[in-house]
Amino acid sequence: MTTFDELKQREESLLCRTYGRYPLAVASARGSVLTDFSGREYIDLLSGIAVTNLGHCHPALAEVMHAQAGRLVHLSNLFYQQEQLELAEKLLGTTHLGKAFFCNSGAEANEAAIKLARRYAQRVKERDAGTVITLTGAFHGRTLATVAATGQAKFQDGFAPIPQGFRQVEWGSLDALEAAMDDDVVAVLAEIVQGEGGIRPMTPEYAQGVQDICRRHGVLFMVDEVQSGMCRTGRFWAFQHYGLTPDVVTSAKALANGLPMGAMLATDEAAKGFEPGSHATTFGAGALVSAVAARVVDIMQQEKLAERAERVGGAFMADVRSLAARLPGTIQEVRGLGLMIGIVLTFPGREVWEELLRRGFVLNLTQERVLRLLPALTVPETYLQDFLTALEEILNERTV
């Protein structure tokens, strides 16, 4: 039988050391349950970081994969592809947007958005401009351009020179955003709910204000929904909570429920920035991943998973706030929308996170004090209550 220590030793000799692994090796998964190589089960409240929104090994998606793999997997984007068009129709049908560009990841989707914004300004609007504004606390990806857009030193360390053309302003400050606007700005790229930044949703007033400033200055309003999209927050897209109409929306993570898939969606007007040859991808939206992603959209809509996320997530966050009231001095705040939830502790949370993992709950810790929960949208509510019981016991032990 393969053991954890054997896997760890093999990895150290074979892979670049780019990840700080959790002390867990998963042999199989189904629904919201992970099983390690010793047969122990864990409740998955992370979903591959908001990826397996329909749970692991969804049988309907397995059927699509099997059928499509026997028919057509890859052609490249030199050819017309029915699967790609069917996905585009379904995904665009969840928005006000008119055109799609498909790729393989969230970073690629954000790269496409950045390139589109600059080319739209320079080729369509005939403006000699190229600056994209982002917000503090952002995370937009790990490529050089998206690391530059993210603007956090820890992600840029050792990679100088960092690409230019990005300007960061303080999250939550409309005055700072207004002051940053000049003739070189082509777009604002923002997360409606910051994920890596500690599960921080925009207020309705701030979200509307960002869009209004973009409209007033004639720049594109671009929304990064890589983590918050696909029904995660209680709407198909987080921007829909606020009645916004962004020019560009990026998506990935849950789009194909675990297969590599990204998308940039744009209005017909903004999409004029691209023309044949201006941007491309070899693997993006191949037949297999497109067929799976189209089925994901179907299931999410048919099973009303956005509505379930809003109901289940809202009830769970209310329960956590009740726990905070019972144990003053342990939980500072509960933030989130739907099933995108951050439990902000009053102290560094590493030991709490480690104890939760020992008790069989998989989640992660961000910003040192925020327990980040991103369970499958299909997660049984009993699993959330089991987590809450464990968290209360751990916090009780700490206060004692």
PDB file of C-alpha atoms in Angstrom, residues 109-384:
ATOM      1  CA  ALA A 109      -8.414  34.740 -18.555  1.00  0.00           C
ATOM      2  CA  ASN A 110      -7.109  37.803 -16.741  1.00  0.00           C
ATOM      3  CA  GLU A 111      -4.191  38.098 -19.187  1.00  0.00           C
ATOM      4  CA  ALA A 112      -6.743  38.089 -22.013  1.00  0.00           C
ATOM      5  CA  ALA A 113      -8.736  40.821 -20.260  1.00  0.00           C
ATOM      6  CA  ILE A 114      -5.638  42.976 -19.799  1.00  0.00           C
ATOM      7  CA  LYS A 115      -4.617  42.538 -23.436  1.00  0.00           C
ATOM      8  CA  LEU A 116      -8.161  43.249 -24.623  1.00  0.00           C
ATOM      9  CA  ALA A 117      -8.376  46.458 -22.567  1.00  0.00           C
ATOM     10  CA  ARG A 118      -5.128  47.797 -23.961  1.00  0.00           C
ATOM     11  CA  ARG A 119      -5.843  46.825 -27.539  1.00  0.00           C
ATOM     12  CA  TYR A 120      -9.382  48.190 -27.387  1.00  0.00           C
ATOM     13  CA  ALA A 121      -8.017  51.547 -26.208  1.00  0.00           C
ATOM     14  CA  GLN A 122      -5.182  51.630 -28.717  1.00  0.00           C
ATOM     15  CA  ARG A 123      -6.782  50.156 -31.839  1.00  0.00           C
ATOM     16  CA  VAL A 124     -10.485  50.956 -31.461  1.00  0.00           C
ATOM     17  CA  LYS A 125     -10.423  54.187 -29.446  1.00  0.00           C
ATOM     18  CA  GLU A 126      -7.060  55.265 -30.901  1.00  0.00           C
ATOM     19  CA  ARG A 127      -5.729  56.251 -27.500  1.00  0.00           C
ATOM     20  CA  ASP A 128      -2.034  55.967 -26.661  1.00  0.00           C
ATOM     21  CA  ALA A 129      -2.785  54.428 -23.252  1.00  0.00           C
ATOM     22  CA  GLY A 130      -2.247  51.186 -21.384  1.00  0.00           C
ATOM     23  CA  THR A 131      -2.541  51.431 -17.587  1.00  0.00           C
ATOM     24  CA  VAL A 132      -4.826  48.997 -15.761  1.00  0.00           C
ATOM     25  CA  ILE A 133      -5.883  49.911 -12.221  1.00  0.00           C
ATOM     26  CA  THR A 134      -6.246  47.162  -9.612  1.00  0.00           C
ATOM     27  CA  LEU A 135      -7.068  47.192  -5.892  1.00  0.00           C
ATOM     28  CA  THR A 136      -4.996  46.429  -2.810  1.00  0.00           C
ATOM     29  CA  GLY A 137      -5.532  42.912  -1.510  1.00  0.00           C
ATOM     30  CA  ALA A 138      -6.161  41.615  -5.022  1.00  0.00           C
ATOM     31  CA  PHE A 139      -5.108  38.306  -6.502  1.00  0.00           C
ATOM     32  CA  HIS A 140      -5.301  37.927 -10.280  1.00  0.00           C
ATOM     33  CA  GLY A 141      -2.888  35.088 -11.056  1.00  0.00           C
ATOM     34  CA  ARG A 142       0.714  33.887 -11.197  1.00  0.00           C
ATOM     35  CA  THR A 143       1.889  34.874 -14.682  1.00  0.00           C
ATOM     36  CA  LEU A 144       4.201  37.875 -14.827  1.00  0.00           C
ATOM     37  CA  ALA A 145       1.460  40.238 -15.974  1.00  0.00           C
ATOM     38  CA  THR A 146      -1.094  39.003 -13.451  1.00  0.00           C
ATOM     39  CA  VAL A 147       1.511  39.078 -10.668  1.00  0.00           C
ATOM     40  CA  ALA A 148       2.073  42.701 -11.626  1.00  0.00           C
ATOM     41  CA  ALA A 149      -1.674  43.295 -11.546  1.00  0.00           C
ATOM     42  CA  THR A 150      -1.940  41.585  -8.153  1.00  0.00           C
ATOM     43  CA  GLY A 151       0.572  44.053  -6.777  1.00  0.00           C
ATOM     44  CA  GLN A 152       1.629  42.070  -3.698  1.00  0.00           C
ATOM     45  CA  ALA A 153       5.326  41.860  -2.913  1.00  0.00           C
ATOM     46  CA  LYS A 154       5.191  38.241  -1.748  1.00  0.00           C
ATOM     47  CA  PHE A 155       4.045  37.103  -5.193  1.00  0.00           C
ATOM     48  CA  GLN A 156       6.616  39.281  -6.984  1.00  0.00           C
ATOM     49  CA  ASP A 157       9.653  38.326  -4.919  1.00  0.00           C
ATOM     50  CA  GLY A 158      12.559  37.270  -7.135  1.00  0.00           C
ATOM     51  CA  PHE A 159      10.817  37.921 -10.448  1.00  0.00           C
ATOM     52  CA  ALA A 160      12.053  41.428 -11.278  1.00  0.00           C
ATOM     53  CA  PRO A 161      11.756  43.204 -13.590  1.00  0.00           C
ATOM     54  CA  ILE A 162       7.995  43.180 -13.084  1.00  0.00           C
ATOM     55  CA  PRO A 163       5.944  44.270 -16.132  1.00  0.00           C
ATOM     56  CA  GLN A 164       4.800  47.874 -16.066  1.00  0.00           C
ATOM     57  CA  GLY A 165       1.399  49.331 -16.809  1.00  0.00           C
ATOM     58  CA  PHE A 166      -0.435  48.640 -13.546  1.00  0.00           C
ATOM     59  CA  ARG A 167      -1.474  51.009 -10.781  1.00  0.00           C
ATOM     60  CA  GLN A 168      -2.934  49.938  -7.433  1.00  0.00           C
ATOM     61  CA  VAL A 169      -5.379  51.934  -5.336  1.00  0.00           C
ATOM     62  CA  GLU A 170      -6.766  51.313  -1.886  1.00  0.00           C
ATOM     63  CA  TRP A 171      -9.627  48.807  -1.699  1.00  0.00           C
ATOM     64  CA  GLY A 172     -12.812  50.510  -0.566  1.00  0.00           C
ATOM     65  CA  SER A 173     -11.784  54.096  -1.385  1.00  0.00           C
ATOM     66  CA  LEU A 174     -13.632  55.746  -4.248  1.00  0.00           C
ATOM     67  CA  ASP A 175     -11.632  58.918  -3.671  1.00  0.00           C
ATOM     68  CA  ALA A 176      -8.389  57.009  -4.254  1.00  0.00           C
ATOM     69  CA  LEU A 177      -9.772  55.480  -7.438  1.00  0.00           C
ATOM     70  CA  GLU A 178     -10.927  58.845  -8.743  1.00  0.00           C
ATOM     71  CA  ALA A 179      -7.535  60.373  -7.983  1.00  0.00           C
ATOM     72  CA  ALA A 180      -5.752  57.578  -9.866  1.00  0.00           C
ATOM     73  CA  MET A 181      -7.634  58.236 -13.100  1.00  0.00           C
ATOM     74  CA  ASP A 182      -5.685  59.938 -15.882  1.00  0.00           C
ATOM     75  CA  ASP A 183      -5.352  59.771 -19.666  1.00  0.00           C
ATOM     76  CA  ASP A 184      -3.227  56.614 -19.550  1.00  0.00           C
ATOM     77  CA  VAL A 185      -5.845  54.457 -17.784  1.00  0.00           C
ATOM     78  CA  VAL A 186      -7.666  51.931 -19.992  1.00  0.00           C
ATOM     79  CA  ALA A 187      -9.477  49.795 -17.405  1.00  0.00           C
ATOM     80  CA  VAL A 188     -10.138  48.914 -13.795  1.00  0.00           C
ATOM     81  CA  LEU A 189      -9.793  45.205 -12.928  1.00  0.00           C
ATOM     82  CA  ALA A 190     -11.433  44.241  -9.630  1.00  0.00           C
ATOM     83  CA  GLU A 191     -12.774  41.289  -7.669  1.00  0.00           C
ATOM     84  CA  ILE A 192     -16.320  41.821  -6.410  1.00  0.00           C
ATOM     85  CA  VAL A 193     -15.413  39.460  -3.573  1.00  0.00           C
ATOM     86  CA  GLN A 194     -11.717  39.161  -2.818  1.00  0.00           C
ATOM     87  CA  GLY A 195     -10.727  35.563  -2.133  1.00  0.00           C
ATOM     88  CA  GLU A 196      -7.016  35.459  -1.364  1.00  0.00           C
ATOM     89  CA  GLY A 197      -7.519  38.886   0.193  1.00  0.00           C
ATOM     90  CA  GLY A 198      -9.550  37.306   2.999  1.00  0.00           C
ATOM     91  CA  ILE A 199     -13.103  36.903   1.611  1.00  0.00           C
ATOM     92  CA  ARG A 200     -13.937  40.598   1.352  1.00  0.00           C
ATOM     93  CA  PRO A 201     -17.130  41.444  -0.548  1.00  0.00           C
ATOM     94  CA  MET A 202     -17.550  44.947  -1.919  1.00  0.00           C
ATOM     95  CA  THR A 203     -20.341  46.979  -0.391  1.00  0.00           C
ATOM     96  CA  PRO A 204     -23.116  47.828  -2.871  1.00  0.00           C
ATOM     97  CA  GLU A 205     -22.179  51.511  -2.686  1.00  0.00           C
ATOM     98  CA  TYR A 206     -18.517  50.839  -3.404  1.00  0.00           C
ATOM     99  CA  ALA A 207     -19.220  48.412  -6.249  1.00  0.00           C
ATOM    100  CA  GLN A 208     -21.595  50.845  -7.928  1.00  0.00           C
ATOM    101  CA  GLY A 209     -19.142  53.685  -7.350  1.00  0.00           C
ATOM    102  CA  VAL A 210     -16.307  51.814  -9.090  1.00  0.00           C
ATOM    103  CA  GLN A 211     -18.504  51.201 -12.112  1.00  0.00           C
ATOM    104  CA  ASP A 212     -19.678  54.821 -12.158  1.00  0.00           C
ATOM    105  CA  ILE A 213     -16.091  56.116 -12.137  1.00  0.00           C
ATOM    106  CA  CYS A 214     -15.187  53.824 -15.021  1.00  0.00           C
ATOM    107  CA  ARG A 215     -18.181  55.049 -17.030  1.00  0.00           C
ATOM    108  CA  ARG A 216     -17.416  58.682 -16.305  1.00  0.00           C
ATOM    109  CA  HIS A 217     -13.830  58.331 -17.482  1.00  0.00           C
ATOM    110  CA  GLY A 218     -14.603  56.127 -20.461  1.00  0.00           C
ATOM    111  CA  VAL A 219     -12.511  53.140 -19.329  1.00  0.00           C
ATOM    112  CA  LEU A 220     -13.445  49.461 -19.210  1.00  0.00           C
ATOM    113  CA  PHE A 221     -14.876  48.037 -15.992  1.00  0.00           C
ATOM    114  CA  MET A 222     -13.468  44.506 -15.734  1.00  0.00           C
ATOM    115  CA  VAL A 223     -14.510  42.017 -13.058  1.00  0.00           C
ATOM    116  CA  ASP A 224     -12.417  39.035 -11.964  1.00  0.00           C
ATOM    117  CA  GLU A 225     -14.903  36.287 -11.117  1.00  0.00           C
ATOM    118  CA  VAL A 226     -12.394  33.443 -11.271  1.00  0.00           C
ATOM    119  CA  GLN A 227     -13.218  32.381  -7.706  1.00  0.00           C
ATOM    120  CA  SER A 228     -16.547  34.093  -7.034  1.00  0.00           C
ATOM    121  CA  GLY A 229     -18.346  33.111 -10.231  1.00  0.00           C
ATOM    122  CA  MET A 230     -20.285  29.988 -11.193  1.00  0.00           C
ATOM    123  CA  CYS A 231     -22.995  30.274  -8.486  1.00  0.00           C
ATOM    124  CA  ARG A 232     -20.498  30.439  -5.606  1.00  0.00           C
ATOM    125  CA  THR A 233     -21.903  33.589  -3.947  1.00  0.00           C
ATOM    126  CA  GLY A 234     -25.633  33.010  -4.364  1.00  0.00           C
ATOM    127  CA  ARG A 235     -25.904  34.455  -7.877  1.00  0.00           C
ATOM    128  CA  PHE A 236     -24.416  32.979 -11.020  1.00  0.00           C
ATOM    129  CA  TRP A 237     -21.939  35.884 -10.917  1.00  0.00           C
ATOM    130  CA  ALA A 238     -21.096  37.969  -7.867  1.00  0.00           C
ATOM    131  CA  PHE A 239     -21.540  41.252  -9.777  1.00  0.00           C
ATOM    132  CA  GLN A 240     -25.225  40.368 -10.201  1.00  0.00           C
ATOM    133  CA  HIS A 241     -25.806  41.003  -6.488  1.00  0.00           C
ATOM    134  CA  TYR A 242     -25.336  44.705  -7.218  1.00  0.00           C
ATOM    135  CA  GLY A 243     -26.989  45.147 -10.607  1.00  0.00           C
ATOM    136  CA  LEU A 244     -23.675  45.916 -12.293  1.00  0.00           C
ATOM    137  CA  THR A 245     -22.966  45.643 -16.017  1.00  0.00           C
ATOM    138  CA  PRO A 246     -19.189  45.167 -16.375  1.00  0.00           C
ATOM    139  CA  ASP A 247     -17.576  45.335 -19.797  1.00  0.00           C
ATOM    140  CA  VAL A 248     -15.442  42.253 -19.177  1.00  0.00           C
ATOM    141  CA  VAL A 249     -15.821  39.280 -16.819  1.00  0.00           C
ATOM    142  CA  THR A 250     -13.210  36.580 -16.249  1.00  0.00           C
ATOM    143  CA  SER A 251     -13.942  33.050 -15.078  1.00  0.00           C
ATOM    144  CA  ALA A 252     -12.126  29.746 -14.488  1.00  0.00           C
ATOM    145  CA  LYS A 253     -11.867  27.438 -11.455  1.00  0.00           C
ATOM    146  CA  ALA A 254     -15.379  25.871 -11.290  1.00  0.00           C
ATOM    147  CA  LEU A 255     -16.097  26.315 -14.998  1.00  0.00           C
ATOM    148  CA  ALA A 256     -15.311  22.670 -15.853  1.00  0.00           C
ATOM    149  CA  ASN A 257     -15.446  21.314 -12.277  1.00  0.00           C
ATOM    150  CA  GLY A 258     -11.791  20.304 -12.172  1.00  0.00           C
ATOM    151  CA  LEU A 259     -10.686  20.229 -15.791  1.00  0.00           C
ATOM    152  CA  PRO A 260      -8.461  23.174 -16.845  1.00  0.00           C
ATOM    153  CA  MET A 261     -10.767  25.804 -18.284  1.00  0.00           C
ATOM    154  CA  GLY A 262     -10.916  29.599 -18.288  1.00  0.00           C
ATOM    155  CA  ALA A 263     -13.054  32.201 -20.003  1.00  0.00           C
ATOM    156  CA  MET A 264     -13.072  35.901 -20.674  1.00  0.00           C
ATOM    157  CA  LEU A 265     -16.514  37.280 -21.469  1.00  0.00           C
ATOM    158  CA  ALA A 266     -16.911  40.741 -22.997  1.00  0.00           C
ATOM    159  CA  THR A 267     -19.520  43.075 -24.378  1.00  0.00           C
ATOM    160  CA  ASP A 268     -19.760  43.220 -28.163  1.00  0.00           C
ATOM    161  CA  GLU A 269     -18.203  46.677 -28.019  1.00  0.00           C
ATOM    162  CA  ALA A 270     -15.204  45.732 -25.872  1.00  0.00           C
ATOM    163  CA  ALA A 271     -14.649  42.588 -27.937  1.00  0.00           C
ATOM    164  CA  LYS A 272     -13.811  44.798 -30.926  1.00  0.00           C
ATOM    165  CA  GLY A 273     -10.344  45.047 -29.390  1.00  0.00           C
ATOM    166  CA  PHE A 274      -9.518  41.568 -30.660  1.00  0.00           C
ATOM    167  CA  GLU A 275      -9.273  40.445 -34.269  1.00  0.00           C
ATOM    168  CA  PRO A 276      -7.884  37.255 -35.863  1.00  0.00           C
ATOM    169  CA  GLY A 277      -4.259  36.825 -34.827  1.00  0.00           C
ATOM    170  CA  SER A 278      -4.295  39.328 -31.960  1.00  0.00           C
ATOM    171  CA  HIS A 279      -4.700  36.672 -29.255  1.00  0.00           C
ATOM    172  CA  ALA A 280      -4.842  32.871 -29.203  1.00  0.00           C
ATOM    173  CA  THR A 281      -4.503  29.619 -27.280  1.00  0.00           C
ATOM    174  CA  THR A 282      -3.648  26.083 -28.374  1.00  0.00           C
ATOM    175  CA  PHE A 283      -5.674  24.132 -25.835  1.00  0.00           C
ATOM    176  CA  GLY A 284      -8.390  26.582 -24.797  1.00  0.00           C
ATOM    177  CA  ALA A 285     -11.940  25.229 -25.122  1.00  0.00           C
ATOM    178  CA  GLY A 286     -11.065  21.897 -26.657  1.00  0.00           C
ATOM    179  CA  ALA A 287     -14.014  19.647 -27.344  1.00  0.00           C
ATOM    180  CA  LEU A 288     -13.756  17.601 -24.156  1.00  0.00           C
ATOM    181  CA  VAL A 289     -13.436  20.459 -21.665  1.00  0.00           C
ATOM    182  CA  SER A 290     -16.081  22.497 -23.500  1.00  0.00           C
ATOM    183  CA  ALA A 291     -18.569  19.626 -23.365  1.00  0.00           C
ATOM    184  CA  VAL A 292     -17.960  19.195 -19.639  1.00  0.00           C
ATOM    185  CA  ALA A 293     -18.226  22.928 -18.924  1.00  0.00           C
ATOM    186  CA  ALA A 294     -21.498  23.171 -20.841  1.00  0.00           C
ATOM    187  CA  ARG A 295     -22.901  20.360 -18.711  1.00  0.00           C
ATOM    188  CA  VAL A 296     -21.682  22.143 -15.568  1.00  0.00           C
ATOM    189  CA  VAL A 297     -23.695  25.242 -16.540  1.00  0.00           C
ATOM    190  CA  ASP A 298     -26.751  23.059 -17.184  1.00  0.00           C
ATOM    191  CA  ILE A 299     -26.544  21.326 -13.807  1.00  0.00           C
ATOM    192  CA  MET A 300     -26.015  24.563 -11.908  1.00  0.00           C
ATOM    193  CA  GLN A 301     -29.102  26.092 -13.446  1.00  0.00           C
ATOM    194  CA  GLN A 302     -31.317  23.000 -13.324  1.00  0.00           C
ATOM    195  CA  GLU A 303     -30.509  22.297  -9.681  1.00  0.00           C
ATOM    196  CA  LYS A 304     -30.715  25.998  -8.721  1.00  0.00           C
ATOM    197  CA  LEU A 305     -27.338  25.870  -7.032  1.00  0.00           C
ATOM    198  CA  ALA A 306     -26.974  29.649  -6.804  1.00  0.00           C
ATOM    199  CA  GLU A 307     -30.159  29.772  -4.759  1.00  0.00           C
ATOM    200  CA  ARG A 308     -28.951  26.865  -2.615  1.00  0.00           C
ATOM    201  CA  ALA A 309     -25.605  28.579  -2.021  1.00  0.00           C
ATOM    202  CA  GLU A 310     -27.407  31.707  -0.840  1.00  0.00           C
ATOM    203  CA  ARG A 311     -29.715  29.782   1.484  1.00  0.00           C
ATOM    204  CA  VAL A 312     -27.200  27.320   2.931  1.00  0.00           C
ATOM    205  CA  GLY A 313     -24.369  29.837   3.151  1.00  0.00           C
ATOM    206  CA  GLY A 314     -26.572  32.464   4.768  1.00  0.00           C
ATOM    207  CA  ALA A 315     -27.801  30.044   7.427  1.00  0.00           C
ATOM    208  CA  PHE A 316     -24.283  28.791   8.117  1.00  0.00           C
ATOM    209  CA  MET A 317     -22.833  32.288   8.489  1.00  0.00           C
ATOM    210  CA  ALA A 318     -25.643  33.135  10.918  1.00  0.00           C
ATOM    211  CA  ASP A 319     -24.672  30.060  12.950  1.00  0.00           C
ATOM    212  CA  VAL A 320     -21.007  31.114  13.003  1.00  0.00           C
ATOM    213  CA  ARG A 321     -21.998  34.595  14.174  1.00  0.00           C
ATOM    214  CA  SER A 322     -23.981  32.981  16.984  1.00  0.00           C
ATOM    215  CA  LEU A 323     -20.885  31.003  17.909  1.00  0.00           C
ATOM    216  CA  ALA A 324     -18.862  34.244  17.935  1.00  0.00           C
ATOM    217  CA  ALA A 325     -21.373  35.721  20.382  1.00  0.00           C
ATOM    218  CA  ARG A 326     -21.078  32.675  22.646  1.00  0.00           C
ATOM    219  CA  LEU A 327     -17.284  32.814  22.607  1.00  0.00           C
ATOM    220  CA  PRO A 328     -16.338  36.504  22.734  1.00  0.00           C
ATOM    221  CA  GLY A 329     -12.761  37.318  21.853  1.00  0.00           C
ATOM    222  CA  THR A 330     -12.298  34.394  19.438  1.00  0.00           C
ATOM    223  CA  ILE A 331     -14.038  35.350  16.188  1.00  0.00           C
ATOM    224  CA  GLN A 332     -13.693  38.934  15.056  1.00  0.00           C
ATOM    225  CA  GLU A 333     -15.954  38.805  12.015  1.00  0.00           C
ATOM    226  CA  VAL A 334     -17.710  36.527   9.525  1.00  0.00           C
ATOM    227  CA  ARG A 335     -17.525  37.706   5.916  1.00  0.00           C
ATOM    228  CA  GLY A 336     -18.815  36.377   2.658  1.00  0.00           C
ATOM    229  CA  LEU A 337     -21.591  35.811   0.190  1.00  0.00           C
ATOM    230  CA  GLY A 338     -23.296  32.478  -0.383  1.00  0.00           C
ATOM    231  CA  LEU A 339     -20.803  29.663   0.107  1.00  0.00           C
ATOM    232  CA  MET A 340     -17.747  31.902  -0.183  1.00  0.00           C
ATOM    233  CA  ILE A 341     -17.068  32.358   3.523  1.00  0.00           C
ATOM    234  CA  GLY A 342     -14.302  33.808   5.668  1.00  0.00           C
ATOM    235  CA  ILE A 343     -14.192  33.345   9.438  1.00  0.00           C
ATOM    236  CA  VAL A 344     -11.858  36.038  10.755  1.00  0.00           C
ATOM    237  CA  LEU A 345     -10.213  35.011  14.008  1.00  0.00           C
ATOM    238  CA  THR A 346      -8.926  37.505  16.571  1.00  0.00           C
ATOM    239  CA  PHE A 347      -5.537  35.757  16.595  1.00  0.00           C
ATOM    240  CA  PRO A 348      -3.231  33.954  14.127  1.00  0.00           C
ATOM    241  CA  GLY A 349      -5.136  30.883  13.047  1.00  0.00           C
ATOM    242  CA  ARG A 350      -2.471  28.348  12.096  1.00  0.00           C
ATOM    243  CA  GLU A 351      -3.025  26.130  15.141  1.00  0.00           C
ATOM    244  CA  VAL A 352      -6.802  26.181  14.696  1.00  0.00           C
ATOM    245  CA  TRP A 353      -6.434  25.256  11.021  1.00  0.00           C
ATOM    246  CA  GLU A 354      -4.062  22.403  11.874  1.00  0.00           C
ATOM    247  CA  GLU A 355      -6.407  21.033  14.535  1.00  0.00           C
ATOM    248  CA  LEU A 356      -9.359  21.172  12.135  1.00  0.00           C
ATOM    249  CA  LEU A 357      -7.351  19.160   9.616  1.00  0.00           C
ATOM    250  CA  ARG A 358      -6.438  16.620  12.302  1.00  0.00           C
ATOM    251  CA  ARG A 359     -10.150  16.291  13.021  1.00  0.00           C
ATOM    252  CA  GLY A 360     -10.889  15.660   9.352  1.00  0.00           C
ATOM    253  CA  PHE A 361     -11.901  19.039   7.922  1.00  0.00           C
ATOM    254  CA  VAL A 362     -10.142  20.414   4.832  1.00  0.00           C
ATOM    255  CA  LEU A 363     -10.190  24.189   4.388  1.00  0.00           C
ATOM    256  CA  ASN A 364      -7.473  26.812   4.183  1.00  0.00           C
ATOM    257  CA  LEU A 365      -6.092  29.814   5.991  1.00  0.00           C
ATOM    258  CA  THR A 366      -5.522  33.158   4.291  1.00  0.00           C
ATOM    259  CA  GLN A 367      -4.228  36.482   5.563  1.00  0.00           C
ATOM    260  CA  GLU A 368      -2.987  34.551   8.655  1.00  0.00           C
ATOM    261  CA  ARG A 369      -6.298  34.883  10.518  1.00  0.00           C
ATOM    262  CA  VAL A 370      -9.042  34.034   8.015  1.00  0.00           C
ATOM    263  CA  LEU A 371     -10.415  30.497   7.835  1.00  0.00           C
ATOM    264  CA  ARG A 372     -11.562  30.299   4.210  1.00  0.00           C
ATOM    265  CA  LEU A 373     -14.414  27.930   3.392  1.00  0.00           C
ATOM    266  CA  LEU A 374     -15.325  27.174  -0.230  1.00  0.00           C
ATOM    267  CA  PRO A 375     -17.357  23.956  -0.018  1.00  0.00           C
ATOM    268  CA  ALA A 376     -19.093  22.350  -2.947  1.00  0.00           C
ATOM    269  CA  LEU A 377     -22.420  23.995  -3.696  1.00  0.00           C
ATOM    270  CA  THR A 378     -23.917  20.544  -3.116  1.00  0.00           C
ATOM    271  CA  VAL A 379     -22.303  20.091   0.319  1.00  0.00           C
ATOM    272  CA  PRO A 380     -24.627  18.358   2.815  1.00  0.00           C
ATOM    273  CA  GLU A 381     -25.641  20.823   5.509  1.00  0.00           C
ATOM    274  CA  THR A 382     -24.795  18.221   8.169  1.00  0.00           C
ATOM    275  CA  TYR A 383     -21.127  18.514   7.151  1.00  0.00           C
ATOM    276  CA  LEU A 384     -21.201  22.238   7.846  1.00  0.00           C
TER     277      LEU A 384
END
